[in-house]
Amino acid sequence: MTQTADERILRSSPLRRLLLSRPELGSVVGALAVFVFFGVAADGFLRASSLSTVLYASSTIGIMAVPVALLMIGGEFDLSAGVLVTSSALVSSMFSYQMTANTWVGAGVSLLVTLAIGAFNGFVLTRTRLPSFIVTLGTFLMLTGMNLGFTKLIDGTVSTKTIADMEGFPSAHAVFASTLTLGGVDFKVTILWWLGLVALASWILLRTRAGNWIFAVGGNQDAARAVGVPVARTKIGLYMGVAFGAWISGQHLLFSFDAVQSGEGVGNELIYIIAAVIGGCLITGGYGSAIGSAVGALLFGMTSKGIVFAEWNPDWFKFFLGAMLLLATLLNAWVKKRAEATK
Amino acid sequence: MTLVELTGVSKHYGGVRALEGVSLEVHAGRITCVLGDNGAGKSTLIKMIAGLHRHDGGTLRIEGEETHLASPREALDRGIATVYQDLAVVPLMPVWRNFFLGSEPRKGVGPFKRLDTGLMRRTTREALLRMGIDLRDVDQPIGTLSGGERQCVAIARAVHFGAKVLVLDEPTAALGVKQSGMVLKYVAAARDEGLGVVLITHNPHHAYLVGDRFVLLRRGTMVGNYTRDEITLDELTQQMAGGSDLDALRHELRRN
């Protein structure tokens, strides 16, 4: 048998080996191409201030794309991720305002509530064994309704009351929404959150037991269960990871301004998923990387801002997005076919 | 030594009798073959030994102690490793990650506890080598290996993790002649390491090549339980195919 195995190894090209070992490679090539393209086509795209804008746009998506990518590697979707961000901001804002509590207390309550919603998603999924598409579509609709319903019920309008004058607001603003100046260029603090999350997620995926389990439950759930991997616990953990990302994003949303629009967030869940897929995550699970999701988010940020700098009609953004998604998915499908070629 | 002993075991799914009155012994360093056609109850039998399903009637003894297995994890902890035909591995994961899946060694303390990837890669290569499998690259996705090779990796994994009983579900079913021979070789290697092996198959030729004891199932009941000297390959094949059924079929298909 060693003969046939070695023959196979010799036959595989170095490019194929590289693509198989690095899920995000395709997206890196794509990101470079888009970068060069807008560098040439759009005046001022390469200015430091422009790049900082691009990084900020990328980070707001990237913070969510990281846990969404992990969840997707674990074989599931979360359609409620977009509105969960808004829910998290609303809970934080309304608790602080109504209880006249320190904004940090509100943020803490929001963290618990958001994590509980994530755990609920995971729990319902693993208990009922329904597809995650259905389960999280359900929570998506329920949260959308609750966001609007509770806000109108409590505040009388579709947005929350300002909490800018409340205790703890300046420090929370500093943590979640401040601007840092580096070499004369302003950078949003979300970029740090984003990079931190990418590093943490990469560590978890590649170097911890939980990471091994995430790949396994996404790649072959039954095999994972048979060798003793706690499948349900892993999946619930992944949904809580998405919830944690939603909490950070939600607090950013709140503390960037001082009030939240309760109808926001709808549709963003697809953007997170697209960023993860462009970054090399297989839609069927079991393959992908956290760094890839960051590259996907960066592609997103570059395209959305690049079109503005190039002074094109922003309607074209969606077209570029769709084309990139299609290309990325084709590449991913090809990789998967190769990896399972002899199955 | 008797590692696993089933006595008059039965399993019902709602109103369906999947298995009734099956007895089976697994000894260290011996291979017990379970033979049967599709629907004979082979899979049900495995699932009970592997801890996926609890048995309804009869007794299950592990090393003499009567027990009920609640989960695959418990079966593993008791030294029973099961290699399934189709779900033995996660295709897109590297060989070394698959090898340690569910039993990953770690180093470091507290939040810095991490996989000992060096040890994992090294051990995988060595454990496979000990079974006579020489893989150049343990980083390749296990899905790129052939079906026979993947079975062998799964067997080597069970041996490495100190399984006392190895349950193999149709390990040769989807394989060609050469690959089947390779897998049977590693089954014999596992036996020589002192493991008790349960080999589930519908191929009497493969069973007779390595088996010490043969249990025949048909439609959920045990129709025979023989040691190697009690039965010949021809008799085994005849029994397997359903004896009189085969004669009837022969008559039916005879050209006039």
Coordinates of N, CA and C in Angstrom, one line a residue, chain A residues 200-319:
Chain A
L200 N -7.0 35.0 18.2 CA -7.6 34.1 19.2 C -8.2 32.9 18.5
A201 N -9.0 33.2 17.4 CA -9.7 32.1 16.7 C -8.7 31.2 16.0
S202 N -7.6 31.7 15.4 CA -6.6 30.9 14.8 C -6.0 30.0 15.8
W203 N -5.7 30.5 17.0 CA -5.1 29.7 18.0 C -6.0 28.5 18.4
I204 N -7.3 28.9 18.6 CA -8.3 27.9 19.0 C -8.4 26.8 17.9
L205 N -8.5 27.2 16.7 CA -8.7 26.3 15.6 C -7.5 25.3 15.4
L206 N -6.3 25.9 15.4 CA -5.1 25.1 15.0 C -4.4 24.5 16.1
R207 N -4.5 25.0 17.3 CA -3.7 24.5 18.4 C -4.4 24.0 19.6
T208 N -5.7 24.0 19.6 CA -6.4 23.5 20.8 C -7.3 22.3 20.4
R209 N -7.6 21.5 21.5 CA -8.5 20.4 21.3 C -9.8 20.8 20.7
A210 N -10.3 22.0 21.2 CA -11.6 22.5 20.7 C -11.6 22.7 19.2
G211 N -10.4 23.2 18.7 CA -10.3 23.4 17.3 C -10.4 22.1 16.5
N212 N -9.7 21.1 17.0 CA -9.8 19.8 16.4 C -11.2 19.3 16.3
W213 N -12.0 19.6 17.4 CA -13.4 19.1 17.4 C -14.2 19.9 16.4
I214 N -13.9 21.2 16.3 CA -14.7 22.1 15.4 C -14.5 21.5 13.9
F215 N -13.3 21.3 13.5 CA -13.1 20.7 12.2 C -13.8 19.4 12.0
A216 N -13.8 18.6 13.1 CA -14.4 17.2 13.0 C -15.9 17.2 13.0
V217 N -16.5 18.1 13.8 CA -18.0 18.1 13.7 C -18.5 18.6 12.4
G218 N -17.7 19.5 11.8 CA -18.1 20.1 10.5 C -17.8 19.1 9.4
G219 N -16.7 18.4 9.5 CA -16.2 17.5 8.4 C -17.0 16.2 8.4
N220 N -17.3 15.6 9.5 CA -18.0 14.3 9.6 C -18.5 14.1 11.0
Q221 N -19.7 14.6 11.2 CA -20.3 14.7 12.6 C -20.4 13.3 13.2
D222 N -20.8 12.3 12.4 CA -21.0 11.0 12.9 C -19.7 10.3 13.3
A223 N -18.7 10.5 12.5 CA -17.3 10.0 12.9 C -16.9 10.7 14.2
A224 N -17.1 12.0 14.3 CA -16.6 12.7 15.4 C -17.3 12.1 16.7
R225 N -18.6 11.9 16.6 CA -19.4 11.4 17.7 C -18.9 10.0 18.1
A226 N -18.6 9.2 17.1 CA -18.2 7.8 17.3 C -16.8 7.7 18.0
V227 N -16.0 8.7 17.8 CA -14.7 8.7 18.5 C -14.7 9.4 19.8
G228 N -15.9 9.9 20.2 CA -16.0 10.5 21.6 C -15.9 12.0 21.6
V229 N -16.0 12.7 20.5 CA -16.1 14.1 20.5 C -17.5 14.6 20.9
P230 N -17.5 15.5 21.9 CA -18.8 16.0 22.4 C -19.4 17.0 21.3
V231 N -20.2 16.4 20.4 CA -20.6 17.2 19.3 C -21.6 18.3 19.7
A232 N -22.5 18.0 20.6 CA -23.5 19.1 21.0 C -22.8 20.2 21.7
R233 N -21.9 19.9 22.6 CA -21.2 20.9 23.4 C -20.3 21.8 22.4
T234 N -19.7 21.2 21.4 CA -18.9 21.9 20.5 C -19.8 22.9 19.7
K235 N -20.9 22.5 19.2 CA -21.8 23.3 18.4 C -22.4 24.5 19.3
I236 N -22.8 24.1 20.5 CA -23.3 25.2 21.3 C -22.3 26.2 21.6
G237 N -21.0 25.8 21.8 CA -19.9 26.7 22.0 C -19.7 27.6 20.8
L238 N -19.8 27.0 19.6 CA -19.6 27.8 18.4 C -20.7 28.9 18.3
Y239 N -21.9 28.6 18.6 CA -23.0 29.6 18.6 C -22.8 30.7 19.6
M240 N -22.2 30.3 20.8 CA -21.9 31.3 21.8 C -20.8 32.2 21.4
G241 N -19.9 31.6 20.6 CA -18.8 32.4 20.0 C -19.3 33.5 19.1
V242 N -20.3 33.1 18.2 CA -21.0 34.1 17.4 C -21.6 35.2 18.2
A243 N -22.3 34.7 19.3 CA -22.9 35.7 20.2 C -21.9 36.6 20.8
F244 N -20.8 36.1 21.2 CA -19.7 37.0 21.8 C -19.3 38.1 20.8
G245 N -19.1 37.6 19.5 CA -18.8 38.6 18.4 C -19.9 39.6 18.3
A246 N -21.1 39.2 18.4 CA -22.3 40.1 18.2 C -22.3 41.1 19.4
W247 N -21.9 40.6 20.5 CA -21.8 41.5 21.7 C -20.8 42.6 21.5
I248 N -19.6 42.3 21.0 CA -18.6 43.3 20.7 C -19.1 44.3 19.7
S249 N -19.6 43.7 18.6 CA -20.2 44.6 17.5 C -21.3 45.4 18.0
G250 N -22.2 44.9 18.8 CA -23.3 45.6 19.3 C -22.9 46.8 20.2
Q251 N -21.9 46.5 21.1 CA -21.4 47.6 21.9 C -20.7 48.7 21.1
H252 N -20.1 48.3 20.0 CA -19.5 49.3 19.1 C -20.6 50.1 18.5
L253 N -21.6 49.5 18.0 CA -22.7 50.2 17.4 C -23.3 51.2 18.4
L254 N -23.5 50.8 19.7 CA -24.1 51.6 20.7 C -23.2 52.8 21.0
F255 N -21.9 52.4 21.4 CA -21.0 53.5 22.0 C -20.4 54.4 20.9
S256 N -20.5 54.0 19.6 CA -20.0 54.9 18.5 C -20.9 56.1 18.5
F257 N -22.2 55.9 18.8 CA -23.1 57.1 18.9 C -23.5 57.0 20.3
D258 N -24.8 57.1 20.6 CA -25.3 57.0 22.0 C -26.7 56.4 22.0
A259 N -27.2 56.1 20.8 CA -28.5 55.4 20.7 C -28.4 54.4 19.5
V260 N -29.4 53.5 19.5 CA -29.4 52.5 18.5 C -30.8 52.5 17.8
Q261 N -30.7 52.3 16.4 CA -31.9 52.1 15.6 C -32.3 50.6 15.7
S262 N -33.5 50.4 16.1 CA -33.9 49.0 16.4 C -34.0 48.1 15.1
G263 N -34.1 48.8 13.9 CA -34.3 48.0 12.7 C -33.0 47.6 12.0
E264 N -31.9 48.0 12.6 CA -30.6 47.7 12.0 C -30.2 46.3 12.0
G265 N -29.3 45.9 11.2 CA -28.6 44.6 11.3 C -29.2 43.6 10.3
V266 N -30.4 43.8 9.8 CA -31.0 42.8 8.9 C -30.2 42.7 7.6
G267 N -29.9 41.6 7.2 CA -29.1 41.4 6.0 C -27.6 41.3 6.2
N268 N -27.1 41.8 7.4 CA -25.7 41.7 7.6 C -25.2 40.2 7.8
E269 N -26.1 39.4 8.3 CA -25.8 38.0 8.5 C -25.2 37.4 7.2
L270 N -25.8 37.7 6.1 CA -25.3 37.2 4.8 C -23.9 37.8 4.5
I271 N -23.7 39.0 4.8 CA -22.4 39.6 4.6 C -21.3 38.8 5.4
Y272 N -21.6 38.5 6.6 CA -20.6 37.7 7.4 C -20.3 36.4 6.7
I273 N -21.4 35.7 6.3 CA -21.3 34.4 5.7 C -20.5 34.5 4.4
I274 N -20.8 35.6 3.6 CA -20.1 35.8 2.4 C -18.6 36.0 2.6
A275 N -18.3 36.8 3.6 CA -16.8 37.0 4.0 C -16.2 35.7 4.3
A276 N -16.8 34.9 5.1 CA -16.2 33.6 5.5 C -16.0 32.7 4.3
V277 N -17.0 32.7 3.4 CA -16.9 31.8 2.2 C -15.8 32.3 1.3
I278 N -15.8 33.7 1.1 CA -14.7 34.2 0.2 C -13.3 33.9 0.8
G279 N -13.3 33.8 2.1 CA -12.0 33.5 2.8 C -11.7 32.0 2.8
G280 N -12.5 31.2 2.1 CA -12.1 29.8 2.0 C -12.9 28.8 2.8
C281 N -13.9 29.2 3.6 CA -14.7 28.3 4.3 C -15.6 27.5 3.4
L282 N -15.6 26.2 3.5 CA -16.6 25.4 2.7 C -17.9 25.6 3.3
I283 N -18.9 25.8 2.4 CA -20.3 26.0 2.9 C -20.8 24.7 3.5
T284 N -20.2 23.6 3.2 CA -20.6 22.3 3.8 C -19.9 22.0 5.1
G285 N -19.0 22.8 5.5 CA -18.3 22.6 6.8 C -17.0 21.8 6.7
G286 N -16.2 21.8 7.8 CA -15.0 21.0 7.9 C -13.8 21.6 7.3
Y287 N -13.9 22.8 6.7 CA -12.7 23.3 6.1 C -12.8 24.9 6.1
G288 N -11.7 25.5 6.4 CA -11.6 27.0 6.4 C -10.7 27.5 7.4
S289 N -10.6 28.8 7.5 CA -9.7 29.4 8.5 C -10.2 30.8 9.0
A290 N -9.7 31.2 10.1 CA -10.0 32.5 10.7 C -9.4 33.6 9.9
I291 N -8.1 33.3 9.5 CA -7.4 34.3 8.7 C -8.1 34.6 7.4
G292 N -8.6 33.5 6.8 CA -9.4 33.6 5.6 C -10.6 34.5 5.8
S293 N -11.3 34.4 6.9 CA -12.5 35.3 7.1 C -12.0 36.7 7.2
A294 N -10.8 37.0 7.7 CA -10.3 38.3 7.8 C -10.0 38.8 6.4
V295 N -9.4 38.0 5.6 CA -9.1 38.4 4.2 C -10.4 38.7 3.5
G296 N -11.4 37.8 3.7 CA -12.8 38.0 3.1 C -13.3 39.4 3.5
A297 N -13.2 39.7 4.8 CA -13.7 41.0 5.3 C -13.0 42.1 4.7
L298 N -11.7 41.9 4.5 CA -10.8 43.0 3.9 C -11.2 43.2 2.5
L299 N -11.5 42.2 1.7 CA -11.9 42.3 0.4 C -13.2 43.1 0.3
F300 N -14.1 42.8 1.3 CA -15.3 43.5 1.4 C -15.1 45.0 1.6
G301 N -14.3 45.3 2.6 CA -14.0 46.7 2.9 C -13.3 47.4 1.8
M302 N -12.4 46.8 1.1 CA -11.7 47.4 0.0 C -12.7 47.7 -1.2
T303 N -13.5 46.7 -1.5 CA -14.4 46.9 -2.6 C -15.5 48.0 -2.3
S304 N -16.0 48.0 -1.0 CA -17.1 48.9 -0.7 C -16.5 50.3 -0.7
K305 N -15.3 50.5 -0.2 CA -14.8 51.9 -0.1 C -14.1 52.2 -1.4
G306 N -13.5 51.3 -2.1 CA -12.8 51.5 -3.3 C -13.7 52.1 -4.4
I307 N -14.9 51.6 -4.4 CA -15.9 52.1 -5.4 C -16.2 53.5 -5.1
V308 N -16.3 53.9 -3.8 CA -16.5 55.3 -3.5 C -15.4 56.2 -3.9
F309 N -14.1 55.7 -3.6 CA -12.9 56.5 -4.0 C -12.8 56.6 -5.5
A310 N -13.3 55.6 -6.2 CA -13.2 55.7 -7.7 C -14.3 56.5 -8.2
E311 N -15.2 57.0 -7.3 CA -16.4 57.8 -7.7 C -17.3 57.1 -8.7
W312 N -17.4 55.8 -8.5 CA -18.4 55.0 -9.3 C -19.7 55.0 -8.5
N313 N -20.7 54.6 -9.3 CA -22.0 54.4 -8.7 C -21.9 53.2 -7.7
P314 N -22.2 53.4 -6.4 CA -22.1 52.4 -5.4 C -22.9 51.1 -5.7
D315 N -23.9 51.3 -6.6 CA -24.7 50.1 -7.0 C -23.9 48.9 -7.4
W316 N -22.7 49.3 -8.0 CA -21.9 48.2 -8.6 C -21.2 47.4 -7.5
F317 N -21.3 47.8 -6.3 CA -20.7 47.1 -5.2 C -21.2 45.7 -5.1
K318 N -22.6 45.6 -5.2 CA -23.2 44.3 -5.1 C -22.8 43.4 -6.2
F319 N -22.6 43.9 -7.4 CA -22.2 43.1 -8.5 C -20.8 42.5 -8.3

